[in-house]
Coordinates of C-alpha atoms in Angstrom, one line a residue:
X1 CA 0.0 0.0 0.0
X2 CA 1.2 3.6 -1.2
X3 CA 1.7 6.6 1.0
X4 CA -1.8 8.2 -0.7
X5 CA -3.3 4.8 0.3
X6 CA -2.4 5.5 3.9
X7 CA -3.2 8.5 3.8
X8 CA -7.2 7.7 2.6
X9 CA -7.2 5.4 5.4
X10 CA -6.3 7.9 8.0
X11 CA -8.9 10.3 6.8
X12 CA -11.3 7.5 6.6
X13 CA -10.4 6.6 10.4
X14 CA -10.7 10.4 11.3
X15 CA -14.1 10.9 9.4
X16 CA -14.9 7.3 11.7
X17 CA -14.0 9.0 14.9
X18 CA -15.8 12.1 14.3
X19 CA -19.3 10.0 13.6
X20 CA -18.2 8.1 16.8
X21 CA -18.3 11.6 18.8
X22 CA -21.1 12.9 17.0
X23 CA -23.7 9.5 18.3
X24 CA -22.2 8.9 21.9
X25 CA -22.8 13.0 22.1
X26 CA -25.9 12.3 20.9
X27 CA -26.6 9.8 23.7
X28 CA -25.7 11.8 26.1
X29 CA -28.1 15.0 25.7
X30 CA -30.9 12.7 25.1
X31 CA -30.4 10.8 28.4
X32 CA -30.3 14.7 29.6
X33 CA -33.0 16.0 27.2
X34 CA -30.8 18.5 25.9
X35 CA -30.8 17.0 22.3
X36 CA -31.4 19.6 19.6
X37 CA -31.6 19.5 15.7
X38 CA -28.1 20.4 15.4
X39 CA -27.3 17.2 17.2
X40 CA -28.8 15.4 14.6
X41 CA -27.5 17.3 11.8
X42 CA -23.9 16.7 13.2
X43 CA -24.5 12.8 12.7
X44 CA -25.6 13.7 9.5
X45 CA -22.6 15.8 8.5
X46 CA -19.8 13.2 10.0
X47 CA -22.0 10.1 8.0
X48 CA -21.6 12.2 4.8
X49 CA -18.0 12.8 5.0
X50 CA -17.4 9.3 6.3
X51 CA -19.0 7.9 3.3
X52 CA -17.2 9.3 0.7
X53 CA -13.9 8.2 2.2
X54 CA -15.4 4.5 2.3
X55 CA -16.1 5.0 -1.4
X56 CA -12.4 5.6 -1.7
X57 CA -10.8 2.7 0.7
X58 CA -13.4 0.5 -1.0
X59 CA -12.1 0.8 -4.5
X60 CA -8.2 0.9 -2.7
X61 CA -8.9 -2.0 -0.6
X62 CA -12.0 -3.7 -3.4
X63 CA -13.1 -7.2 -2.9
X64 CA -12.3 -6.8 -6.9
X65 CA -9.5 -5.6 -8.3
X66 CA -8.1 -3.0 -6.4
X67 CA -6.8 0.7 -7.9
X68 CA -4.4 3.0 -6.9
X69 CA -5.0 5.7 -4.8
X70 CA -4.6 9.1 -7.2
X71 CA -7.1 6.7 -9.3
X72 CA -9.6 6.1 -6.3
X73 CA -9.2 9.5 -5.2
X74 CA -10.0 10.9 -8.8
X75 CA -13.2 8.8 -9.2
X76 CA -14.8 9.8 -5.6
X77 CA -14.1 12.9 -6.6
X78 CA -15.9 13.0 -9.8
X79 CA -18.9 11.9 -8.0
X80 CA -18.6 14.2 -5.0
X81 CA -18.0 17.1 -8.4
X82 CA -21.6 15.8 -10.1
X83 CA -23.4 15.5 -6.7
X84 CA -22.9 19.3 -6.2
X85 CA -23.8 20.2 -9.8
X86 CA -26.1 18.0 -10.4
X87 CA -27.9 18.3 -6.9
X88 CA -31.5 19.8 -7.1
X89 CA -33.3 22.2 -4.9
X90 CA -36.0 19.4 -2.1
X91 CA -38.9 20.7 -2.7
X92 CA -41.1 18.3 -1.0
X93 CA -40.6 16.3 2.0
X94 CA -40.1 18.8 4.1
X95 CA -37.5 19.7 6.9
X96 CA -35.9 16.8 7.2
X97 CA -35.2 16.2 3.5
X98 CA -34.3 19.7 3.4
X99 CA -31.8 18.9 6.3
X100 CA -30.6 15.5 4.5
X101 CA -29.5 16.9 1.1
X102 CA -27.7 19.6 3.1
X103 CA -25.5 16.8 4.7
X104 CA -24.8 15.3 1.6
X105 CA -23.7 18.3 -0.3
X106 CA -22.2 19.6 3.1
X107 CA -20.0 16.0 3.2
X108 CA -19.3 16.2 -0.2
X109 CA -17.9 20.0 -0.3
X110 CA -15.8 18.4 2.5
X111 CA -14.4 15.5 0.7
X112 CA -13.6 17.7 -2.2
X113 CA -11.7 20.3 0.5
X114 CA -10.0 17.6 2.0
X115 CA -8.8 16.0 -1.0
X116 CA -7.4 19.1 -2.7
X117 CA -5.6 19.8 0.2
X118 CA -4.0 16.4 0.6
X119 CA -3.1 16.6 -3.3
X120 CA -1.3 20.1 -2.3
X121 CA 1.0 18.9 0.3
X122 CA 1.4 15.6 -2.0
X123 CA 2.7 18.0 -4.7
X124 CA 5.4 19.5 -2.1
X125 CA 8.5 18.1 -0.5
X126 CA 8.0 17.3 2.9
X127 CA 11.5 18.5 4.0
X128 CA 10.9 22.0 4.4
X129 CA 14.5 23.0 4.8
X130 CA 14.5 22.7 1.0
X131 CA 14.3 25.9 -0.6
X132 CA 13.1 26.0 -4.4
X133 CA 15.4 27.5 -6.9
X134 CA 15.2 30.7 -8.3
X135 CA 13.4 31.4 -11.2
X136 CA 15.4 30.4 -14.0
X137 CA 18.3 28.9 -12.2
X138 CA 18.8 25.2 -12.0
X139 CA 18.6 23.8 -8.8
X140 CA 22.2 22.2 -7.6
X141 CA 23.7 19.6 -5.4
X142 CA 25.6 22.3 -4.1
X143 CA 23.0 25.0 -3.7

């Protein structure tokens, strides 16, 4: 497994842990009656997020044939792209669908943030002491 494997994984086990606060807070206010709608929508949120990073490790870690990461990473993300453009307005079914296709477009803006930044500090060394070269000088051994 590649480093852009791992690092699917750990965002996978992150968006886990967050859905894991989000329900045993949710237990908590109800068994205090403090539970409000932003409780709810927090569950929502985290199970959003958490599925799209299951749609990657899935085709990274498929009972098929499994891709690459940049390859999983580039598919999820071309769903994640036509959920938010292709996403209509709920116009019936109230509150709670209202509420639902926020999550979803909510955990897919998300996933889309989260993966541009991970391809960002992909695209950079990771030794910082490293200084790029000047604009039309060669970089050297030396330098």
């Amino acid at each position: 497994m590649g480093r852009l494997e791992d690092l699917a994984v750990q965002y996978a086990n992150a968006a886990r842990w967050e859905l894991n606060q989000a329900l045993t807070r949710i237990v908590c206010l109800d068994e205090e009656g403090m539970l409000h709608d932003k409780d709810l929508g927090r569950i929502a949120y985290a199970y959003q997020r958490l599925s799209w990073w299951r749609q990657v490790t899935d085709l990274t870690h498929g009972r098929e044939e499994p891709v690459g990461g940049a390859t999983a990473l580039l598919t999820v993300r071309q769903r994640a792209h036509a959920l938010l453009l292709h996403a209509r307005p709920v116009t019936n079914g109230g509150l709670f669908a209202q509420a639902m296709e926020e999550s979803r477009r909510g955990g897919a803006r998300a996933f889309l943030d989260a993966t541009e930044k991970l391809a960002e500090a992909l695209a950079f060394p990771s030794d910082h002491d490293t200084l790029p070269a000047a604009p039309g000088t060669p970089a050297t051994a030396t330098d």
